[in-house]
């Protein structure tokens, strides 16, 4: 999965999450192994969709455009509720969140 935050001023975070426009927060990575989180991180940060496809996200990822960023710093992408529903559907099929196959475009 790719969350495209280009042009929104997203900064990197140690424990990233998604925020939904209705104010719900979505976290993941808690079920991932410690070694996996340390070696690859919960998300990967890229500067282009092409780089994310060549890296962690794969050739045909779900791409979501963030609506903004929020948090104590500009760390958390904000997505629409409908986009979150699409992400959950993909996650049920591929277990992408647990496997930390999420990329943020800065």
Tab-separated table of N, CA and C in Angstrom:
chain	number	residue	atom	x	y	z
A	1	UNK	N	0.835	-1.174	0.000
A	1	UNK	CA	0.000	0.000	0.000
A	1	UNK	C	0.878	1.234	0.000
A	2	UNK	N	0.435	2.226	-0.739
A	2	UNK	CA	1.151	3.497	-0.787
A	2	UNK	C	0.199	4.596	-0.337
A	3	UNK	N	0.665	5.408	0.598
A	3	UNK	CA	-0.066	6.605	0.998
A	3	UNK	C	0.729	7.780	0.441
A	4	UNK	N	0.159	8.452	-0.534
A	4	UNK	CA	0.840	9.551	-1.218
A	4	UNK	C	0.604	10.853	-0.454
A	5	UNK	N	1.648	11.331	0.191
A	5	UNK	CA	1.600	12.571	0.975
A	5	UNK	C	2.457	13.651	0.328
A	6	UNK	N	2.795	13.466	-0.935
A	6	UNK	CA	3.682	14.426	-1.594
A	6	UNK	C	3.081	15.824	-1.538
A	7	UNK	N	3.940	16.792	-1.243
A	7	UNK	CA	3.525	18.185	-1.171
A	7	UNK	C	2.821	18.579	0.113
A	8	UNK	N	2.678	17.648	1.056
A	8	UNK	CA	1.956	17.940	2.300
A	8	UNK	C	2.877	18.187	3.493
A	9	UNK	N	4.178	18.060	3.299
A	9	UNK	CA	5.124	18.326	4.382
A	9	UNK	C	5.243	17.208	5.402
A	10	UNK	N	4.958	15.968	5.005
A	10	UNK	CA	5.055	14.834	5.924
A	10	UNK	C	6.488	14.668	6.412
A	11	UNK	N	6.640	14.474	7.730
A	11	UNK	CA	7.941	14.187	8.331
A	11	UNK	C	7.940	12.734	8.805
A	12	UNK	N	9.118	12.156	8.914
A	12	UNK	CA	9.235	10.765	9.356
A	12	UNK	C	8.918	10.648	10.843
A	13	UNK	N	8.366	9.481	11.210
A	13	UNK	CA	8.024	9.210	12.608
A	13	UNK	C	8.481	7.808	12.983
A	14	UNK	N	8.842	7.620	14.241
A	14	UNK	CA	9.248	6.298	14.721
A	14	UNK	C	8.065	5.344	14.812
A	15	UNK	N	6.906	5.862	15.141
A	15	UNK	CA	5.712	5.026	15.290
A	15	UNK	C	4.562	5.656	14.510
A	16	UNK	N	4.589	5.521	13.187
A	16	UNK	CA	3.586	6.201	12.364
A	16	UNK	C	2.202	5.592	12.517
A	17	UNK	N	1.216	6.385	12.189
A	17	UNK	CA	-0.175	5.939	12.177
A	17	UNK	C	-0.898	6.719	11.104
A	18	UNK	N	-2.099	6.291	10.807
A	18	UNK	CA	-2.973	7.037	9.905
A	18	UNK	C	-4.051	7.696	10.731
A	19	UNK	N	-4.456	8.866	10.341
A	19	UNK	CA	-5.609	9.521	10.937
A	19	UNK	C	-6.671	9.611	9.854
A	20	UNK	N	-7.899	9.387	10.253
A	20	UNK	CA	-9.017	9.414	9.318
A	20	UNK	C	-9.758	10.722	9.528
A	21	UNK	N	-10.345	11.245	8.470
A	21	UNK	CA	-10.983	12.560	8.552
A	21	UNK	C	-12.076	12.618	9.608
A	22	UNK	N	-12.604	11.464	10.029
A	22	UNK	CA	-13.598	11.480	11.107
A	22	UNK	C	-12.939	11.350	12.481
A	23	UNK	N	-11.629	11.537	12.537
A	23	UNK	CA	-10.826	11.599	13.765
A	23	UNK	C	-10.446	10.254	14.367
A	24	UNK	N	-10.755	9.141	13.715
A	24	UNK	CA	-10.255	7.849	14.186
A	24	UNK	C	-8.770	7.749	13.859
A	25	UNK	N	-8.037	7.002	14.668
A	25	UNK	CA	-6.631	6.730	14.398
A	25	UNK	C	-6.467	5.262	14.056
A	26	UNK	N	-5.561	4.978	13.158
A	26	UNK	CA	-5.270	3.606	12.770
A	26	UNK	C	-3.786	3.378	13.004
A	27	UNK	N	-3.486	2.392	13.828
A	27	UNK	CA	-2.098	2.015	14.086
A	27	UNK	C	-1.911	0.584	13.611
A	28	UNK	N	-0.706	0.244	13.287
A	28	UNK	CA	-0.393	-1.131	12.922
A	28	UNK	C	1.051	-1.384	13.285
A	29	UNK	N	1.455	-2.619	13.182
A	29	UNK	CA	2.821	-2.996	13.511
A	29	UNK	C	2.942	-3.668	14.864
A	30	UNK	N	1.892	-3.573	15.699
A	30	UNK	CA	1.961	-4.191	17.022
A	30	UNK	C	2.107	-5.708	16.941
A	31	UNK	N	1.564	-6.310	15.878
A	31	UNK	CA	1.650	-7.762	15.711
A	31	UNK	C	2.916	-8.198	14.986
A	32	UNK	N	3.698	-7.242	14.534
A	32	UNK	CA	4.932	-7.561	13.822
A	32	UNK	C	6.012	-7.933	14.827
A	33	UNK	N	6.950	-8.729	14.380
A	33	UNK	CA	8.042	-9.115	15.274
A	33	UNK	C	8.963	-7.923	15.521
A	34	UNK	N	9.592	-7.934	16.676
A	34	UNK	CA	10.537	-6.878	17.029
A	34	UNK	C	11.640	-6.779	15.977
A	35	UNK	N	12.166	-7.935	15.556
A	35	UNK	CA	13.239	-7.940	14.560
A	35	UNK	C	12.786	-7.318	13.244
A	36	UNK	N	11.534	-7.606	12.840
A	36	UNK	CA	11.022	-7.041	11.592
A	36	UNK	C	10.898	-5.522	11.689
A	37	UNK	N	10.368	-5.043	12.802
A	37	UNK	CA	10.197	-3.598	12.969
A	37	UNK	C	11.552	-2.900	12.982
A	38	UNK	N	12.525	-3.484	13.661
A	38	UNK	CA	13.859	-2.878	13.716
A	38	UNK	C	14.544	-2.933	12.353
A	39	UNK	N	14.432	-4.055	11.644
A	39	UNK	CA	15.176	-4.197	10.389
A	39	UNK	C	14.542	-3.457	9.213
A	40	UNK	N	13.198	-3.414	9.138
A	40	UNK	CA	12.573	-2.772	7.970
A	40	UNK	C	11.697	-1.579	8.317
A	41	UNK	N	11.309	-1.437	9.579
A	41	UNK	CA	10.446	-0.329	9.977
A	41	UNK	C	8.978	-0.627	9.707
A	42	UNK	N	8.107	0.121	10.353
A	42	UNK	CA	6.668	-0.065	10.190
A	42	UNK	C	6.219	0.445	8.830
A	43	UNK	N	6.796	1.531	8.377
A	43	UNK	CA	6.558	2.031	7.019
A	43	UNK	C	7.899	2.359	6.388
A	44	UNK	N	7.899	2.451	5.073
A	44	UNK	CA	9.069	2.933	4.342
A	44	UNK	C	8.708	4.292	3.765
A	45	UNK	N	9.658	5.187	3.748
A	45	UNK	CA	9.446	6.528	3.207
A	45	UNK	C	10.170	6.647	1.875
A	46	UNK	N	9.470	7.166	0.889
A	46	UNK	CA	10.026	7.353	-0.449
A	46	UNK	C	9.681	8.754	-0.938
A	47	UNK	N	10.377	9.163	-1.994
A	47	UNK	CA	10.105	10.472	-2.593
A	47	UNK	C	9.305	10.369	-3.881
A	48	UNK	N	8.976	9.135	-4.314
A	48	UNK	CA	8.150	8.977	-5.516
A	48	UNK	C	7.399	7.650	-5.456
A	49	UNK	N	6.281	7.603	-6.161
A	49	UNK	CA	5.505	6.367	-6.251
A	49	UNK	C	6.333	5.294	-6.954
A	50	UNK	N	7.079	5.677	-7.984
A	50	UNK	CA	7.918	4.715	-8.698
A	50	UNK	C	8.932	4.052	-7.786
A	51	UNK	N	9.559	4.834	-6.918
A	51	UNK	CA	10.529	4.270	-5.978
A	51	UNK	C	9.844	3.331	-4.990
A	52	UNK	N	8.640	3.682	-4.545
A	52	UNK	CA	7.899	2.820	-3.615
A	52	UNK	C	7.514	1.504	-4.284
A	53	UNK	N	7.118	1.570	-5.550
A	53	UNK	CA	6.776	0.337	-6.285
A	53	UNK	C	7.994	-0.556	-6.460
A	54	UNK	N	9.140	0.038	-6.703
A	54	UNK	CA	10.369	-0.736	-6.864
A	54	UNK	C	10.850	-1.285	-5.523
A	55	UNK	N	10.399	-0.688	-4.435
A	55	UNK	CA	10.803	-1.111	-3.101
A	55	UNK	C	9.737	-1.936	-2.416
A	56	UNK	N	9.278	-1.462	-1.307
A	56	UNK	CA	8.404	-2.225	-0.420
A	56	UNK	C	6.994	-2.463	-0.944
A	57	UNK	N	6.433	-1.551	-1.700
A	57	UNK	CA	5.009	-1.616	-2.050
A	57	UNK	C	4.675	-2.622	-3.146
A	58	UNK	N	5.620	-2.975	-3.983
A	58	UNK	CA	5.347	-3.932	-5.054
A	58	UNK	C	4.828	-3.275	-6.322
A	59	UNK	N	4.603	-4.083	-7.344
A	59	UNK	CA	4.284	-3.569	-8.679
A	59	UNK	C	2.880	-3.005	-8.817
A	60	UNK	N	1.900	-3.559	-8.084
A	60	UNK	CA	0.504	-3.116	-8.234
A	60	UNK	C	-0.124	-2.797	-6.873
A	61	UNK	N	0.409	-1.823	-6.177
A	61	UNK	CA	-0.112	-1.519	-4.842
A	61	UNK	C	-1.383	-0.677	-4.896
A	62	UNK	N	-2.136	-0.719	-3.827
A	62	UNK	CA	-3.218	0.237	-3.627
A	62	UNK	C	-2.561	1.579	-3.331
A	63	UNK	N	-2.975	2.616	-4.035
A	63	UNK	CA	-2.417	3.953	-3.816
A	63	UNK	C	-3.532	4.857	-3.311
A	64	UNK	N	-3.303	5.454	-2.159
A	64	UNK	CA	-4.256	6.361	-1.525
A	64	UNK	C	-3.611	7.742	-1.451
A	65	UNK	N	-4.339	8.756	-1.831
A	65	UNK	CA	-3.855	10.134	-1.704
A	65	UNK	C	-4.279	10.673	-0.340
A	66	UNK	N	-3.317	11.091	0.466
A	66	UNK	CA	-3.616	11.671	1.772
A	66	UNK	C	-4.302	13.021	1.590
A	67	UNK	N	-5.188	13.339	2.510
A	67	UNK	CA	-5.903	14.624	2.487
A	67	UNK	C	-5.137	15.715	3.215
A	68	UNK	N	-4.179	15.305	4.022
A	68	UNK	CA	-3.388	16.244	4.811
A	68	UNK	C	-2.495	15.456	5.745
A	69	UNK	N	-1.824	16.154	6.653
A	69	UNK	CA	-1.020	15.517	7.695
A	69	UNK	C	-1.374	16.175	9.025
A	70	UNK	N	-1.197	15.416	10.108
A	70	UNK	CA	-1.542	15.922	11.432
A	70	UNK	C	-0.635	15.274	12.467
A	71	UNK	N	-0.861	15.586	13.726
A	71	UNK	CA	-0.102	15.014	14.831
A	71	UNK	C	0.588	16.108	15.611
A	72	UNK	N	1.363	15.723	16.614
A	72	UNK	CA	2.151	16.721	17.337
A	72	UNK	C	3.148	17.414	16.402
A	73	UNK	N	3.591	16.674	15.387
A	73	UNK	CA	4.378	17.189	14.273
A	73	UNK	C	3.652	16.734	13.016
A	74	UNK	N	4.143	17.059	11.846
A	74	UNK	CA	3.452	16.621	10.618
A	74	UNK	C	3.782	15.170	10.275
A	75	UNK	N	3.422	14.257	11.175
A	75	UNK	CA	3.861	12.868	11.076
A	75	UNK	C	2.815	11.901	10.563
A	76	UNK	N	1.543	12.224	10.717
A	76	UNK	CA	0.486	11.254	10.458
A	76	UNK	C	-0.362	11.670	9.267
A	77	UNK	N	-0.376	10.874	8.204
A	77	UNK	CA	-1.247	11.183	7.069
A	77	UNK	C	-2.725	11.100	7.468
A	78	UNK	N	-3.520	11.952	6.872
A	78	UNK	CA	-4.970	11.947	7.073
A	78	UNK	C	-5.601	11.400	5.797
A	79	UNK	N	-6.443	10.376	5.950
A	79	UNK	CA	-7.124	9.773	4.805
A	79	UNK	C	-8.634	9.827	5.017
A	80	UNK	N	-9.373	9.711	3.941
A	80	UNK	CA	-10.837	9.709	3.999
A	80	UNK	C	-11.335	8.350	4.498
A	81	UNK	N	-12.497	8.309	5.152
A	81	UNK	CA	-13.050	7.034	5.623
A	81	UNK	C	-13.194	5.993	4.505
A	82	UNK	N	-13.592	6.406	3.317
A	82	UNK	CA	-13.718	5.466	2.202
A	82	UNK	C	-12.383	4.868	1.800
A	83	UNK	N	-11.320	5.675	1.869
A	83	UNK	CA	-9.980	5.166	1.565
A	83	UNK	C	-9.533	4.163	2.622
A	84	UNK	N	-9.857	4.433	3.881
A	84	UNK	CA	-9.524	3.481	4.936
A	84	UNK	C	-10.246	2.154	4.705
A	85	UNK	N	-11.487	2.203	4.274
A	85	UNK	CA	-12.234	0.972	3.983
A	85	UNK	C	-11.552	0.180	2.874
A	86	UNK	N	-11.059	0.860	1.841
A	86	UNK	CA	-10.329	0.178	0.766
A	86	UNK	C	-9.049	-0.457	1.301
A	87	UNK	N	-8.345	0.257	2.186
A	87	UNK	CA	-7.122	-0.280	2.770
A	87	UNK	C	-7.409	-1.536	3.584
A	88	UNK	N	-8.486	-1.508	4.355
A	88	UNK	CA	-8.835	-2.678	5.164
A	88	UNK	C	-9.188	-3.872	4.283
A	89	UNK	N	-9.843	-3.618	3.162
A	89	UNK	CA	-10.186	-4.696	2.231
A	89	UNK	C	-8.916	-5.340	1.671
A	90	UNK	N	-7.967	-4.517	1.260
A	90	UNK	CA	-6.692	-5.035	0.754
A	90	UNK	C	-5.954	-5.778	1.861
A	91	UNK	N	-5.986	-5.233	3.068
A	91	UNK	CA	-5.286	-5.865	4.176
A	91	UNK	C	-5.872	-7.237	4.506
A	92	UNK	N	-7.182	-7.375	4.434
A	92	UNK	CA	-7.795	-8.688	4.685
A	92	UNK	C	-7.294	-9.728	3.680
A	93	UNK	N	-7.083	-9.310	2.453
A	93	UNK	CA	-6.629	-10.236	1.413
A	93	UNK	C	-5.131	-10.522	1.494
A	94	UNK	N	-4.324	-9.521	1.847
A	94	UNK	CA	-2.870	-9.649	1.730
A	94	UNK	C	-2.102	-9.506	3.039
A	95	UNK	N	-2.767	-9.136	4.128
A	95	UNK	CA	-2.099	-8.974	5.423
A	95	UNK	C	-0.946	-7.971	5.331
A	96	UNK	N	-1.161	-6.932	4.536
A	96	UNK	CA	-0.101	-5.961	4.256
A	96	UNK	C	0.314	-5.159	5.484
A	97	UNK	N	-0.629	-4.822	6.354
A	97	UNK	CA	-0.280	-4.014	7.522
A	97	UNK	C	0.586	-4.802	8.494
A	98	UNK	N	0.223	-6.035	8.771
A	98	UNK	CA	1.021	-6.858	9.686
A	98	UNK	C	2.417	-7.088	9.125
A	99	UNK	N	2.506	-7.232	7.820
A	99	UNK	CA	3.812	-7.453	7.186
A	99	UNK	C	4.540	-6.144	6.904
A	100	UNK	N	3.958	-5.036	7.360
A	100	UNK	CA	4.578	-3.707	7.223
A	100	UNK	C	4.878	-3.357	5.767
A	101	UNK	N	3.978	-3.722	4.860
A	101	UNK	CA	4.149	-3.404	3.446
A	101	UNK	C	3.418	-2.105	3.119
A	102	UNK	N	3.812	-1.061	3.805
A	102	UNK	CA	3.199	0.255	3.647
A	102	UNK	C	4.302	1.249	3.332
A	103	UNK	N	4.039	2.097	2.351
A	103	UNK	CA	4.993	3.136	1.971
A	103	UNK	C	4.312	4.494	2.050
A	104	UNK	N	5.017	5.469	2.585
A	104	UNK	CA	4.563	6.856	2.593
A	104	UNK	C	5.413	7.630	1.593
A	105	UNK	N	4.768	8.393	0.732
A	105	UNK	CA	5.489	9.270	-0.195
A	105	UNK	C	5.577	10.642	0.449
A	106	UNK	N	6.796	11.160	0.569
A	106	UNK	CA	7.003	12.470	1.195
A	106	UNK	C	6.964	13.575	0.177
